[in-house]
XYZ file of C-alpha atoms in Angstrom:
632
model
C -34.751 5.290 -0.687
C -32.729 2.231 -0.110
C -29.245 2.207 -1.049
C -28.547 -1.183 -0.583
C -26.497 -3.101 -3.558
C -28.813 -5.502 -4.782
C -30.691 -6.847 -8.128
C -33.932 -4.689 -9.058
C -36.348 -6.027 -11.952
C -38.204 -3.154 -12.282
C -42.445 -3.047 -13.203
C -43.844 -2.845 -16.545
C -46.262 -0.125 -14.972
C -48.610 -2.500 -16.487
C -47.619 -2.177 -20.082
C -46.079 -4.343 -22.592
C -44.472 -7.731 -21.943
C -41.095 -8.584 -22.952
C -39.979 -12.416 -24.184
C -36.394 -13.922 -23.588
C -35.639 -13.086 -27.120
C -35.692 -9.521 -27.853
C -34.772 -8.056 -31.958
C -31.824 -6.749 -29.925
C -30.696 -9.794 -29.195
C -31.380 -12.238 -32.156
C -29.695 -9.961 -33.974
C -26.171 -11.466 -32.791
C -27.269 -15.117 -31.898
C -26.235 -16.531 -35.415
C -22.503 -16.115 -34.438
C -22.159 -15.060 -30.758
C -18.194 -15.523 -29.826
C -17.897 -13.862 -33.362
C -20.159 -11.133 -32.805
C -18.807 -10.570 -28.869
C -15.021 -10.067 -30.315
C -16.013 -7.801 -33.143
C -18.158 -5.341 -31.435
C -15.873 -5.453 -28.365
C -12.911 -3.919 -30.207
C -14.597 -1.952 -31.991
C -16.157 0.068 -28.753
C -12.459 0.057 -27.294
C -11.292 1.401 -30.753
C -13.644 4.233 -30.304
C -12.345 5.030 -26.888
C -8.689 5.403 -27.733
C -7.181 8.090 -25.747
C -5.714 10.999 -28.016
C -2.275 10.925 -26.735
C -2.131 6.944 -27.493
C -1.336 4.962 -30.640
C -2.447 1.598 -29.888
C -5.441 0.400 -28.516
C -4.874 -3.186 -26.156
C -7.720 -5.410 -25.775
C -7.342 -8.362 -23.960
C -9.678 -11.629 -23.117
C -9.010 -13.351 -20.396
C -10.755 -16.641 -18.989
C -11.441 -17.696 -15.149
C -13.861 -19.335 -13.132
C -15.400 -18.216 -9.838
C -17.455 -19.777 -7.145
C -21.273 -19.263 -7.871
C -21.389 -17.505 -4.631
C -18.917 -14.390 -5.713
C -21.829 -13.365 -8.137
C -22.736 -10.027 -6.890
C -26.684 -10.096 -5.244
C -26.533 -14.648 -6.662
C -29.594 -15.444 -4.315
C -31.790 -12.847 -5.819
C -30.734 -13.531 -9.161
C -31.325 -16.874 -9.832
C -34.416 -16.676 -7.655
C -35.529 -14.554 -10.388
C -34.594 -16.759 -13.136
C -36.427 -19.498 -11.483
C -39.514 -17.458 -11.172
C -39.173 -16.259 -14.780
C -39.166 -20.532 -15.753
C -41.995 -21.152 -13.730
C -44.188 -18.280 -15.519
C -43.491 -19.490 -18.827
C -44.412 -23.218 -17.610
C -47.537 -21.613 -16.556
C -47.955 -19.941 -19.738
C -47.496 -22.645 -21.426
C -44.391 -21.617 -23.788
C -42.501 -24.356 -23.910
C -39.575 -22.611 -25.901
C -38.692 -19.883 -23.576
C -39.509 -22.794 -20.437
C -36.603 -24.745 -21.968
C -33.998 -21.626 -21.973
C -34.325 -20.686 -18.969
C -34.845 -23.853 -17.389
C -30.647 -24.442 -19.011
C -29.950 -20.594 -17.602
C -30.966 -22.165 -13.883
C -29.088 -24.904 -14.339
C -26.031 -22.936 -15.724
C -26.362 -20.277 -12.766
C -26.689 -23.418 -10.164
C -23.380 -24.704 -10.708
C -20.669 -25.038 -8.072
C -18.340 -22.772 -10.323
C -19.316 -19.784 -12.858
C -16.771 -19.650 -15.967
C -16.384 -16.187 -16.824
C -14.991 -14.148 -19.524
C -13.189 -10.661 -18.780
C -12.756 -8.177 -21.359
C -10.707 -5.492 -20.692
C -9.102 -2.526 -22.595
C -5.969 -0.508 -21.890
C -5.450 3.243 -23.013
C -8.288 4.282 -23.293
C -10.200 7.088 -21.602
C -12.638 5.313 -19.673
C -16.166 5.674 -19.918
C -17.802 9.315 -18.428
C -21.000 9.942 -17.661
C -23.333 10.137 -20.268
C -21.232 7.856 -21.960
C -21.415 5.273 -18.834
C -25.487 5.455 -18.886
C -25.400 4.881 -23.099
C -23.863 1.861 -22.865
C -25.854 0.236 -19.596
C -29.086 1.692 -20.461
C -29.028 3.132 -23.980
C -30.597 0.713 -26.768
C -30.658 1.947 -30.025
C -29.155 5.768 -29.144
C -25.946 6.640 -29.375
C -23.259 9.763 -28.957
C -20.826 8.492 -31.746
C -20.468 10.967 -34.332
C -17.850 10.909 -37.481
C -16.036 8.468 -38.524
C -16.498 6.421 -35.193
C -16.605 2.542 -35.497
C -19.820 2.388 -34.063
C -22.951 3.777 -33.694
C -26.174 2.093 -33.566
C -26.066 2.064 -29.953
C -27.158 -1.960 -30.051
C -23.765 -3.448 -30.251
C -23.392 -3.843 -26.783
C -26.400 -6.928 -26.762
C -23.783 -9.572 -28.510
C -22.025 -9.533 -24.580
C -25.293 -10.876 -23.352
C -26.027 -13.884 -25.876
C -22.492 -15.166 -25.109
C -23.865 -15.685 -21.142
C -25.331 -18.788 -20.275
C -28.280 -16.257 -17.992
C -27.559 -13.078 -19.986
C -25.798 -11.071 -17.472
C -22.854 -8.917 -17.597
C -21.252 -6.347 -15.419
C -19.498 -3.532 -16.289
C -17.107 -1.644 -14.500
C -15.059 1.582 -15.754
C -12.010 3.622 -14.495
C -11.950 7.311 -16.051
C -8.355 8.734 -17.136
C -10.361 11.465 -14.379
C -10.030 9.230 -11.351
C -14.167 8.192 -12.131
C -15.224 4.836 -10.933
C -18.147 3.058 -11.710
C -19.643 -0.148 -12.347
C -22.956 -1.604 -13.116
C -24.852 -5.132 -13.429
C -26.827 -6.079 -15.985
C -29.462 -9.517 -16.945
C -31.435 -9.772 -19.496
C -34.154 -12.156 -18.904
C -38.314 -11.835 -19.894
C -41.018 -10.236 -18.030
C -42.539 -12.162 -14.889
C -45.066 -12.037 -12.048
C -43.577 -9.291 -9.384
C -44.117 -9.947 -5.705
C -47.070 -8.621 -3.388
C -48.919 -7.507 -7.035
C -50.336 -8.424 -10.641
C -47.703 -6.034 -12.145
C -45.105 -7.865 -13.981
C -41.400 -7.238 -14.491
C -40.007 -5.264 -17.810
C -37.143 -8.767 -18.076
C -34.417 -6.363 -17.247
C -32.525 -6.725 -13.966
C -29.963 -4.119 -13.068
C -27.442 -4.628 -9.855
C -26.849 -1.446 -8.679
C -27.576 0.981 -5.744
C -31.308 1.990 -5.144
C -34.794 2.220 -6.882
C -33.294 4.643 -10.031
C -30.836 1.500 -10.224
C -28.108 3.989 -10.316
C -24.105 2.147 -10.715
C -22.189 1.731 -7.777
C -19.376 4.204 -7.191
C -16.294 1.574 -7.085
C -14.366 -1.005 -9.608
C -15.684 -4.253 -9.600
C -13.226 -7.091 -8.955
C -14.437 -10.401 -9.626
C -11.056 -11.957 -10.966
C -8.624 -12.721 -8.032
C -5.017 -11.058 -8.304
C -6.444 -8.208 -11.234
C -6.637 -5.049 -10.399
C -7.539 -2.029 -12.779
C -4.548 0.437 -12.603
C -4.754 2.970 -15.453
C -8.010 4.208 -17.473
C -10.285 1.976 -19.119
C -13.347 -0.125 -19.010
C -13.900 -3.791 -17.836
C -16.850 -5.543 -19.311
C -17.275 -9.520 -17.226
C -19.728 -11.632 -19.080
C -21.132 -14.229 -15.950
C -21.575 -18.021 -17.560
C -19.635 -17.440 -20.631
C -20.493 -19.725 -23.691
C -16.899 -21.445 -23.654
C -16.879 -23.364 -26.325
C -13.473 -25.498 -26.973
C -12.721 -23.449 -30.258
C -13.246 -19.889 -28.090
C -10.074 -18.771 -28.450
C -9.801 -19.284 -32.702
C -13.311 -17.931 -33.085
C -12.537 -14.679 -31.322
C -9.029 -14.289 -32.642
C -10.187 -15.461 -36.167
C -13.140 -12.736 -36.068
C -10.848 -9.987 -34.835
C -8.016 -10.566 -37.766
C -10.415 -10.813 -40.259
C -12.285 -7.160 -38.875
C -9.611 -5.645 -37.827
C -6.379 -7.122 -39.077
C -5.521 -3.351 -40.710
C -5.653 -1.924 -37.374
C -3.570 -4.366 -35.832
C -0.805 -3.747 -39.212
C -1.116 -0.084 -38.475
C -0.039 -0.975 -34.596
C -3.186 0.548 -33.658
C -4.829 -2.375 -32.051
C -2.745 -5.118 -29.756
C -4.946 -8.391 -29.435
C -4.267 -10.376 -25.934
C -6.215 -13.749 -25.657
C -5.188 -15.579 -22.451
C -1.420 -16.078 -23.003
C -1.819 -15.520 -26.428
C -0.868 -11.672 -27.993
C -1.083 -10.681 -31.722
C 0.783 -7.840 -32.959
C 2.111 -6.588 -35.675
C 5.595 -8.034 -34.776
C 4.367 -11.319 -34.890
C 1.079 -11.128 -37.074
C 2.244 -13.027 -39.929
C 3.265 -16.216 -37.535
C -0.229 -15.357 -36.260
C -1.884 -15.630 -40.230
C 0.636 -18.622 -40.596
C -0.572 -20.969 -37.858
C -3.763 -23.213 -38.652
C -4.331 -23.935 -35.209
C -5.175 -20.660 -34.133
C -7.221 -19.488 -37.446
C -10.601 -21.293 -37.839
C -10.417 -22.581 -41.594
C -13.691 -21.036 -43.157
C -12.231 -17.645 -43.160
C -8.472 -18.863 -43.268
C -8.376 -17.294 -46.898
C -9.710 -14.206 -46.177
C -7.179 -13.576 -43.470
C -4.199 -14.451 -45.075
C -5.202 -12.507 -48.401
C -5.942 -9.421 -46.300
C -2.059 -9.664 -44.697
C -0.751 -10.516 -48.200
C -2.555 -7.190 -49.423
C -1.977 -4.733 -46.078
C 2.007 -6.179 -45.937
C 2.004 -4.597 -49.867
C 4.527 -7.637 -50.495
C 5.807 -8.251 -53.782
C 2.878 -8.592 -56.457
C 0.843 -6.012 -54.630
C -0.358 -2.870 -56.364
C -2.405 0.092 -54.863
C -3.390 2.810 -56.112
C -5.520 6.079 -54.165
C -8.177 7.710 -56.314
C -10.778 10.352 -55.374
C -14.678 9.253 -54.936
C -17.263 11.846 -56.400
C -15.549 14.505 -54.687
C -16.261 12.651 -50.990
C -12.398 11.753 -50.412
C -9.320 8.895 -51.561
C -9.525 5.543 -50.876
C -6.270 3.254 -51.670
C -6.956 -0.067 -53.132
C -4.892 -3.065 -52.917
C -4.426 -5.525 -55.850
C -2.744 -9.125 -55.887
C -3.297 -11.642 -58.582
C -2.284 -15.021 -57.438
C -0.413 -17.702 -59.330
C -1.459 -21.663 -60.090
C 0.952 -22.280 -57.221
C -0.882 -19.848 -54.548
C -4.904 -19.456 -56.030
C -6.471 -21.170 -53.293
C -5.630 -18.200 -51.525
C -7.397 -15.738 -53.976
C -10.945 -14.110 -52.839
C -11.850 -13.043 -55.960
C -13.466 -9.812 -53.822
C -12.492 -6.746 -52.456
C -12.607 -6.399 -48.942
C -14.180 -2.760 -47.975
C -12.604 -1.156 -44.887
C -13.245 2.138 -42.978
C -11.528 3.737 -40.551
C -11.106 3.065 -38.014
C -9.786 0.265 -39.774
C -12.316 -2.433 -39.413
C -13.415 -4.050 -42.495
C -17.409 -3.893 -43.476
C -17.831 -6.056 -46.276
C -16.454 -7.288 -49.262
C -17.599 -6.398 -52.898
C -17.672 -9.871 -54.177
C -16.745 -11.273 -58.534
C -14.704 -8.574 -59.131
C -12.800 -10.874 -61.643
C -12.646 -14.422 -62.767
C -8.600 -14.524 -62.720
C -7.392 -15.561 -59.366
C -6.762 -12.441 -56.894
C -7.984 -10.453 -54.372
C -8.459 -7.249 -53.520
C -8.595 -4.116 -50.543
C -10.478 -0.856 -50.279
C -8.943 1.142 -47.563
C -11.550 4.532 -46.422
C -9.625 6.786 -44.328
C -10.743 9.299 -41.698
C -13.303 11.486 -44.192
C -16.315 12.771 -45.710
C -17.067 9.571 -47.791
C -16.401 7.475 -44.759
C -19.021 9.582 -42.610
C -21.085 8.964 -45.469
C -20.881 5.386 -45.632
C -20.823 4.570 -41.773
C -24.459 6.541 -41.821
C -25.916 3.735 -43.683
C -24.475 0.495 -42.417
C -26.512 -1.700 -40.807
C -26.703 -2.205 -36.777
C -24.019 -5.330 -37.092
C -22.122 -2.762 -39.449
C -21.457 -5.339 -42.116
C -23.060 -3.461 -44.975
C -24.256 -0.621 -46.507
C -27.594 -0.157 -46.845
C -28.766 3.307 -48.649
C -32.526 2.324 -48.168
C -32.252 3.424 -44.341
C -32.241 6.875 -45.475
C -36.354 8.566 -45.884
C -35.298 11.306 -48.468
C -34.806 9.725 -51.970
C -32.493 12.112 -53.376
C -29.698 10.759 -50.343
C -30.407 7.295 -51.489
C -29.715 7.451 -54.644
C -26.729 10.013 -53.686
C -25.610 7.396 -51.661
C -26.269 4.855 -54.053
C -24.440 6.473 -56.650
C -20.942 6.712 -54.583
C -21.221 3.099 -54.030
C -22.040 2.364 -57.396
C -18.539 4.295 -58.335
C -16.493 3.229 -55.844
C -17.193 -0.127 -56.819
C -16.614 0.780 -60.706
C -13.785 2.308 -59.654
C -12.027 -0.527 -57.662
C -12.906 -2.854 -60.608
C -11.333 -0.769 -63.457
C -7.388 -0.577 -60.830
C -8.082 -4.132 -60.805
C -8.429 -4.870 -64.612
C -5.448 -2.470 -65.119
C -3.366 -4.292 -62.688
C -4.180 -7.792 -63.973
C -3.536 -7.210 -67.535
C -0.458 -5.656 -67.071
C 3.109 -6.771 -68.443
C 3.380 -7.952 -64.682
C 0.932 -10.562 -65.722
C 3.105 -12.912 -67.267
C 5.673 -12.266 -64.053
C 2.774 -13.338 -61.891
C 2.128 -16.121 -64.106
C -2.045 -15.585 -63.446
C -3.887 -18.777 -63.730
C -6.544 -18.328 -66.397
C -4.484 -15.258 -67.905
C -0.547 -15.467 -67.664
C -0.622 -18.731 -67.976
C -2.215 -18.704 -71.896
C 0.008 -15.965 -72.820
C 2.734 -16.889 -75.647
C 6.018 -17.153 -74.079
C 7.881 -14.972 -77.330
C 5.879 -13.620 -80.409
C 6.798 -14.779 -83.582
C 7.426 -11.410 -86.256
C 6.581 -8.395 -84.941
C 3.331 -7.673 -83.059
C 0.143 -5.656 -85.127
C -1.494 -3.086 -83.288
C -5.152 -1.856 -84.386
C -5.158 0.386 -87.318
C -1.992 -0.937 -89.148
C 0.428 0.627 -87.342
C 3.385 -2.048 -86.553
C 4.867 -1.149 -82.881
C 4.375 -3.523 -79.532
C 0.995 -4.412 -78.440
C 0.204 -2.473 -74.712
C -3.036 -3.551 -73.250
C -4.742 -1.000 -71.675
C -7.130 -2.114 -68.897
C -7.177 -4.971 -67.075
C -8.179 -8.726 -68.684
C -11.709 -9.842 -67.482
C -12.292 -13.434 -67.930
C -15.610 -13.300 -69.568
C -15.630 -17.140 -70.463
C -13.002 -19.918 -69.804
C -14.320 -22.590 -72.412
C -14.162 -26.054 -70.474
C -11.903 -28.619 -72.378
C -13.886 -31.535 -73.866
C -13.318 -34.945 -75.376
C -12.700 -34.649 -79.325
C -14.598 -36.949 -80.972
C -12.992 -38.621 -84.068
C -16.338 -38.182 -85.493
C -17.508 -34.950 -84.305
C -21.124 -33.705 -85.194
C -21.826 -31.270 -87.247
C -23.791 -28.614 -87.429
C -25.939 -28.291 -90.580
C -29.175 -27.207 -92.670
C -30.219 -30.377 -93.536
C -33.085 -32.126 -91.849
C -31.875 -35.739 -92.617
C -28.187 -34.980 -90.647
C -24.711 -35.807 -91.573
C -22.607 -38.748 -90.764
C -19.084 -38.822 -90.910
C -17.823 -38.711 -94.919
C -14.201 -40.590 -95.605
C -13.770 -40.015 -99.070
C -14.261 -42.008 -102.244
C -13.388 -45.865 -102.481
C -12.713 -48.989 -104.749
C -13.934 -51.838 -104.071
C -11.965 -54.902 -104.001
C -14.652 -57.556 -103.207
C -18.206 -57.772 -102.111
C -17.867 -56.009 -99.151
C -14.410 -54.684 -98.587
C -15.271 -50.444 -99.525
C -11.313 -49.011 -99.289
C -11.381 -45.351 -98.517
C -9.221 -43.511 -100.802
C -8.148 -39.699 -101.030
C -7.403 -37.415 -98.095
C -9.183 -34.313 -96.488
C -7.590 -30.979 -94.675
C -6.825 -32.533 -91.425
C -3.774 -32.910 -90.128
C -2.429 -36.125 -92.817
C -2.099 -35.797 -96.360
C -3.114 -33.086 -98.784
C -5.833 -31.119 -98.342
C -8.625 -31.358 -101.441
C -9.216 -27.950 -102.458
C -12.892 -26.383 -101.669
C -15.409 -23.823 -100.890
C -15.323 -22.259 -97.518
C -18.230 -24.503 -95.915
C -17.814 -27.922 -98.159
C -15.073 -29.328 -101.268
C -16.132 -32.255 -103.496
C -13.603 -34.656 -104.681
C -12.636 -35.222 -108.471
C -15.778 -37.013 -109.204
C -18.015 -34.127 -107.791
C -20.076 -36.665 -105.916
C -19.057 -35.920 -102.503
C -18.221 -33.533 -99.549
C -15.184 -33.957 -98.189
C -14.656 -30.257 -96.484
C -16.724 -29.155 -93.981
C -16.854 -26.527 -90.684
C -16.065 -27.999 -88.110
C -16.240 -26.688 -84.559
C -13.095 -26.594 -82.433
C -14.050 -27.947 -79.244
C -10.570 -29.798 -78.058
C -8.568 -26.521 -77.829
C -8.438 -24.613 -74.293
C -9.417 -20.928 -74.551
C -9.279 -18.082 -72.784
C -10.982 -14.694 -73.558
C -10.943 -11.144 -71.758
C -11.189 -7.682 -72.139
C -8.115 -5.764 -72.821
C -9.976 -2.429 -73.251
C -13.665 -1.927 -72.841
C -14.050 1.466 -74.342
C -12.399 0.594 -77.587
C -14.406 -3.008 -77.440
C -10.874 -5.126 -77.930
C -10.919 -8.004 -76.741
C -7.665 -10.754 -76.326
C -8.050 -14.511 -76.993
C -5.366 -16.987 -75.899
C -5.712 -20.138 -77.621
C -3.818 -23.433 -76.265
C -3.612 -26.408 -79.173
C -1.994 -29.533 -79.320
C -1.817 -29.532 -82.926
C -1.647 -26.967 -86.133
C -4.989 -26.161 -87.651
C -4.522 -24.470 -91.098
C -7.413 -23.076 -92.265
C -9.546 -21.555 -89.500
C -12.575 -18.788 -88.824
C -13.373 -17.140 -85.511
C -16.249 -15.546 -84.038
C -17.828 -13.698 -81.088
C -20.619 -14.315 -79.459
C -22.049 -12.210 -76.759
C -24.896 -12.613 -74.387
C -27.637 -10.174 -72.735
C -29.060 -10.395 -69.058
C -31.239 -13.166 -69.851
C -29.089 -15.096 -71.623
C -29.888 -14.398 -75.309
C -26.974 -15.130 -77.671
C -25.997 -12.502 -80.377
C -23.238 -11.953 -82.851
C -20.484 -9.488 -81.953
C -19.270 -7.662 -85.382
C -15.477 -7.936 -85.331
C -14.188 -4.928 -87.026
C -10.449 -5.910 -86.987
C -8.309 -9.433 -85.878
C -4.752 -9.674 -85.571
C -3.347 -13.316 -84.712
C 0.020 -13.344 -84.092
C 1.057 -10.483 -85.474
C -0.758 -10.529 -88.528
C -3.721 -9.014 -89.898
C -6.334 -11.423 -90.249
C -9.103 -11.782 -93.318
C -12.645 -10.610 -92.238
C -15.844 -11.821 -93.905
C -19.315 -11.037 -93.025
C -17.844 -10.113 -89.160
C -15.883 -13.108 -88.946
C -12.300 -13.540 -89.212
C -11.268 -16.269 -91.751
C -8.750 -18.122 -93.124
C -6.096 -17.668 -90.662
C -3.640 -20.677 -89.077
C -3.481 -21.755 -85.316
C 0.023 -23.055 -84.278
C 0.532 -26.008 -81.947
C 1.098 -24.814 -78.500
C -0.350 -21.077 -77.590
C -1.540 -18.151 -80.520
C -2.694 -14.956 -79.492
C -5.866 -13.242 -81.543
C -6.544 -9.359 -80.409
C -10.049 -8.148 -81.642
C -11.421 -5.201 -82.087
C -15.751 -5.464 -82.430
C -18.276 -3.412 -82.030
C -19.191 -4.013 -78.018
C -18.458 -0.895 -75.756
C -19.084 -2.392 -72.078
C -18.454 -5.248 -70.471
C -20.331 -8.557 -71.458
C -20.483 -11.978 -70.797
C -18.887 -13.929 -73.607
C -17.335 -16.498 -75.591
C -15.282 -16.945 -78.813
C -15.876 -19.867 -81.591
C -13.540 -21.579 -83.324
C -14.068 -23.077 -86.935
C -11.858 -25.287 -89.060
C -12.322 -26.768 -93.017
C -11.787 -29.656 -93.259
């Protein structure tokens, strides 16, 4: 057997033949620097020794001669004869890649990234073999932040020629380390067997790791427990060091607040002592995910405006959730989601629309039962949950049904926070901002009963109606097939064809001529002069106040008094269907409205902002709108 260190591509045994780009791998190629820094930490996070509170992780940049690559000869030899094959083979995509990995490997100097962690327990045996050779198997059990056992591929799609090394130093005194390339199968020498694509450096024919630390990096040298991992012709883009520190923040930035995590990126370290400058600068933080970063430290930091709340899931375990609505001032910084994270504090997704007023929100899963449950179905870049992935159909729709309430759940804290007498502190654009700075007279309350109004739940904007142009001669809608034009009155004439308008109508000049509901006549009887008008030129805001009791709250902003008005709800299905709502009691301003045929009538908006609560006859949560009417 020959013991010699050296690069072995072993036969296919004349099986199947592997391709340059493997499910494996694809999987992280959309966002590699991304992918690299978020399943990095998360492995190192796994590995924390007991004894230890924070987990240190640090990247770290240099370049070495392309001779220092362990066994260089033999392995670009065998990315050259991989090129060649494909040319043969005619494949011009897989020709081009790896005629770019021979020209990466042939350069005078190899950048290089090392990524190192610091107490942690190394990695032992079985664990050692999992992570070189181990592709879709794992030994992570519980609440673990991996375990797919595929994570490990994003290291090779940030090399240039997919290699890696990995070296490891047990808290036992272990030492091993192992080389690893990923290429595609090719011709083998002296025979028509081919190659599986996978190159290991190592030790003999059972390409067994060599007993020793590697040390490619001059002047570093592993003193205490913990795993190296040296990616050979790292993708060094000029925006490396934001994309990794931008992908760990936004995954991790709990554990990092929790001084469980320290981040080191060449001479730059993130802690929790200096996280906020971190959040703060815009030259470290790449700006699509900017918001999401700072609205997670807002939420973790619990600074003023925050609420949280912990509340039991079907019996699985708490979560605490997180709740900031943002002012006009601040809402470019609201999500308008709730970010999801499990412990070990690294976030998962975000449950996205969880209101139309500007805030954001935070699920925190601690070490339990429901996290267990949840980590069993995320998928292999652990970025969502996917129930489907379990064969029995009772778990699914177990699983689907905790989901399904947690989400419920996190909605119904965040309605209850946001329509809370904190609203009008926070000054909530969409919300606060509507709300009547004093109430004139004392406030009505459903059912007669005169005592301050407390809303219940939390206001969902179901419809902000979009200000429009008034028209000084506004259509109207109407019956009659041969439409309406605008009506001034009655007149006298004073010559041929000078017509003088005389008389008023209800608007906001002069007296209004009395009338039916829907139309008046002047003395002579001969024409309308009163009709329904819609209110288009008035800014509105509607939300729920309390589902289960279907009352709704309307916040009306006008520029002028309107006397005589009617209001309705309208309410629409999945499809979009319109229906009336029946509204079973209206108080506007503190005063019990009239109600006829479901509508409330003849009631007066004031200039500036007027308050309606309804009561109808919805029970859930719809999308809709109220309509507002005037005579005139």
């Amino acid at each position: 057997m020959d013991y010699k260190e050296n690069w072995r591509f072993a036969g296919n045994n004349y099986t199947a033949e592997n391709g340059l780009d493997t499910a494996d791998m694809e999987t992280f190629k959309k966002d590699p620097i991304a992918s690299l820094a978020r399943e990095t930490c998360q492995n190192s996070i796994d590995a924390k020794k007991k004894e230890e509170k924070k987990v240190i992780i640090e990247f770290k940049t240099f370049d070495i001669p392309k001779e220092n690559i362990p066994g260089y000869d033999k392995l670009r030899g065998e990315i050259e004869n991989c090129k060649n094959y494909k040319e043969r083979q005619g494949n011009k995509k897989d020709y081009e890649q790896l005629s770019q990995m021979l020209k990466a490997i042939s350069r005078d100097r190899i950048s290089c990234l090392r990524i190192s962690d610091y107490n942690t327990t190394g990695l032992f045996g079985d664990k050692f073999y999992l992570l070189t050779k181990g592709s879709g198997i794992t030994d992570k059990t519980g609440t673990t932040g991996g375990s797919k056992g595929i994570g490990k591929f994003a290291s090779f799609v940030a090399s240039t020629f997919n290699t890696v090394f990995y070296s490891t130093y047990t808290k036992d005194g272990e030492r091993k380390c192992l080389g690893i390339s990923k290429l595609c199968s090719a011709p083998m020498d002296d025979t028509d067997e081919k190659t599986i694509g996978t190159g290991y450096y190592g030790i003999n024919e059972k390409n067994a790791p060599m007993e020793s630390q590697l040390n490619l990096e001059d002047e570093y040298i592993r003193e205490t427990s913990g795993t190296d991992l040296y990616i050979l012709g790292f993708k060094k883009e000029e925006t490396w060091k934001q994309q990794i520190l931008s992908m760990i923040l936004d995954s991790f930035i709990v554990a990092v607040y929790k001084e469980e995590l320290e981040i080191r990126v060449d001479d730059i370290i993130v802690n929790k002592s200096n996280l906020k400058d971190i959040v703060e600068n815009d030259e470290l933080i790449t700006r699509n995910i900017r918001k999401s970063i700072v609205s997670q430290f807002i939420l973790i930091s619990e600074g003023e405006g925050v609420f949280s709340k912990e509340f039991d899931v079907m019996g699985y375990g708490n979560v605490k959730v997180l709740v900031k609505g943002f002012g006009r001032e601040d809402a470019e910084l609201a999500t308008n989601n709730c970010i999801m994270i499990r412990y070990p504090y690294m976030k998962i997704k975000a449950f996205p629309g969880i209101s139309n007023i500007p805030c954001s929100a935070m699920c925190i899963i601690e070490d339990n039962e429901l996290n267990g449950v949840l980590k069993d179905v995320e998928n292999p870049q652990h970025t969502d949950w996917e129930p489907k992935r379990k064969e029995d159909e009772a778990l699914r729709s177990e699983i689907r049904n905790i989901i399904s309430q947690l989400k419920n759940q996190i909605v119904d804290f965040v309605i209850e926070v946001l329509s809370s007498s904190e609203i009008e502190k926070l000054d909530i654009e969409g919300a606060g901002d509507f709300l009547p700075e004093s109430d004139t007279g004392d406030n009505g309350t459903m059912g007669g009963e005169q005592e301050e109004l407390v809303v219940k739940d939390t206001p969902v904007i179901i419809k902000k109606v979009q200000n429009k142009k008034y028209s000084k001669n506004p259509v109207i809608e109407t019956d009659s097939p041969e439409g309406i034009v605008p009506d001034v009155g009655g007149h006298e004439e004073e010559g041929d064809d000078s017509p003088i308008p005389s008389g008023s109508n209800s608007g906001n000049h002069g007296e209004p001529h009395e009338g039916q509901d829907e139309k008046g006549s002047n003395d002579e009887g001969d024409k309308d002069i009163i009709k329904r008008v819609p209110l288009t030129d008035m800014r509105k805001v509607f939300f729920v106040s309390n589902k289960d009791e279907g009352e709704y709250v309307a916040i009306i902003d006008s520029v002028y008094e309107e006397s005589d008005c009617e209001l309705e709800v309208k309410y629409f299905d999945d499809v979009g269907n319109q229906y009336d709502a029946d509204i079973l009691e209206c108080i506007v301003n503190g005063e019990n409205t009239e109600l006829e045929n479901s509508k409330a009538v003849r009631f007066k908006i004031t200039q500036g902002k007027t308050k309606a609560i309804i009561k109808t006859n919805l029970r859930d949560y719809y999308r809709c709108e109220v309509k507002l009417y005037a005579n005139r």
